[in-house]
Short mmCIF file of C-alpha atoms in Angstrom, two decimals:
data_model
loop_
_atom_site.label_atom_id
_atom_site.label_comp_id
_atom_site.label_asym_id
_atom_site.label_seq_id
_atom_site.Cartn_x
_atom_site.Cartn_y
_atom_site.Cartn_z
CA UNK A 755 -5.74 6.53 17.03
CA UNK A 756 -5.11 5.11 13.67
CA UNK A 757 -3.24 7.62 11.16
CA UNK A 758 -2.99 6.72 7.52
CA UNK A 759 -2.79 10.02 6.06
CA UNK A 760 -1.84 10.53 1.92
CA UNK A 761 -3.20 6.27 1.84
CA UNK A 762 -5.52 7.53 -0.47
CA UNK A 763 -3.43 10.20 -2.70
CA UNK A 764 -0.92 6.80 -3.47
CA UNK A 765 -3.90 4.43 -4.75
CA UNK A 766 -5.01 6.79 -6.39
CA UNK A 767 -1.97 7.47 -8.15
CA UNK A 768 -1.56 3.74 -8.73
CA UNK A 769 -5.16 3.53 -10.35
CA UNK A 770 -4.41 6.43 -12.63
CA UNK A 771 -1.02 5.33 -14.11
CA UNK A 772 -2.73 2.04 -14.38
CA UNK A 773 -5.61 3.71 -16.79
CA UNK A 774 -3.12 5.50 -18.88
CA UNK A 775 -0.77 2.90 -19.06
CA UNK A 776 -3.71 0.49 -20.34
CA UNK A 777 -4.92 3.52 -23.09
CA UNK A 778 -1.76 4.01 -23.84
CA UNK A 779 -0.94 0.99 -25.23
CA UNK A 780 -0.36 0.92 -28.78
CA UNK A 781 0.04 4.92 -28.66
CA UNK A 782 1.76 4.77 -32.30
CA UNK A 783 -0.88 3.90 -33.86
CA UNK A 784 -3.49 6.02 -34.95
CA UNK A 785 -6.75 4.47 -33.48
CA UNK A 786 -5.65 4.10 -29.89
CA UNK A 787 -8.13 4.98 -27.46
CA UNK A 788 -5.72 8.07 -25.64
CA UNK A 789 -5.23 9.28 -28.42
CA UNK A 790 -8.84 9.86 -29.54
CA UNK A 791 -9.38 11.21 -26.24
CA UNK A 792 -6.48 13.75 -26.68
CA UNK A 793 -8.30 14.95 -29.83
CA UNK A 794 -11.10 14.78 -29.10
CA UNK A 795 -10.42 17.40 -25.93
CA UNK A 796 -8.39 19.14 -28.51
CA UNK A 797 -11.41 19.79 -30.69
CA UNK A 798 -13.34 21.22 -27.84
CA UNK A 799 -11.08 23.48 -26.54
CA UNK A 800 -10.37 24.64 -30.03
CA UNK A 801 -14.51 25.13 -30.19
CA UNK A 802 -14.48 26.44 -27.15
CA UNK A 803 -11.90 29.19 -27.54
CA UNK A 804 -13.53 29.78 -31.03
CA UNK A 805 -16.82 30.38 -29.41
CA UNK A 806 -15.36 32.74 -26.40
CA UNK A 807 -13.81 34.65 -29.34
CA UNK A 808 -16.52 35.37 -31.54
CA UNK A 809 -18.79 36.28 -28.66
CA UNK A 810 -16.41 39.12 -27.53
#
């Protein structure tokens, strides 16, 4: 019997610091990729709490 568990949780951990590492790069400056994405879920959550709000 062959046990390899939590092989998966590590790559996968490997594979994600990998992807933020590589759209983090350049971070200062304005037009880097994370940090359009961080706006960009900023703006909708902000729409989304907006909405949730008025519909109350």
């Amino acid at each position: 019997m062959n046990r390899q568990h939590g092989q998966s949780s590590v790559e996968y951990a490997v594979i994600c610091a990998a992807i933020a590492l590589t759209l983090g790069i350049g971070m200062a400056d304005g037009d880097s990729t994370l940090r359009q994405l961080v706006d960009a879920f900023r703006a909708g959550y902000r729409n989304f709490t907006h909405a949730v709000s008025v519909s109350e």
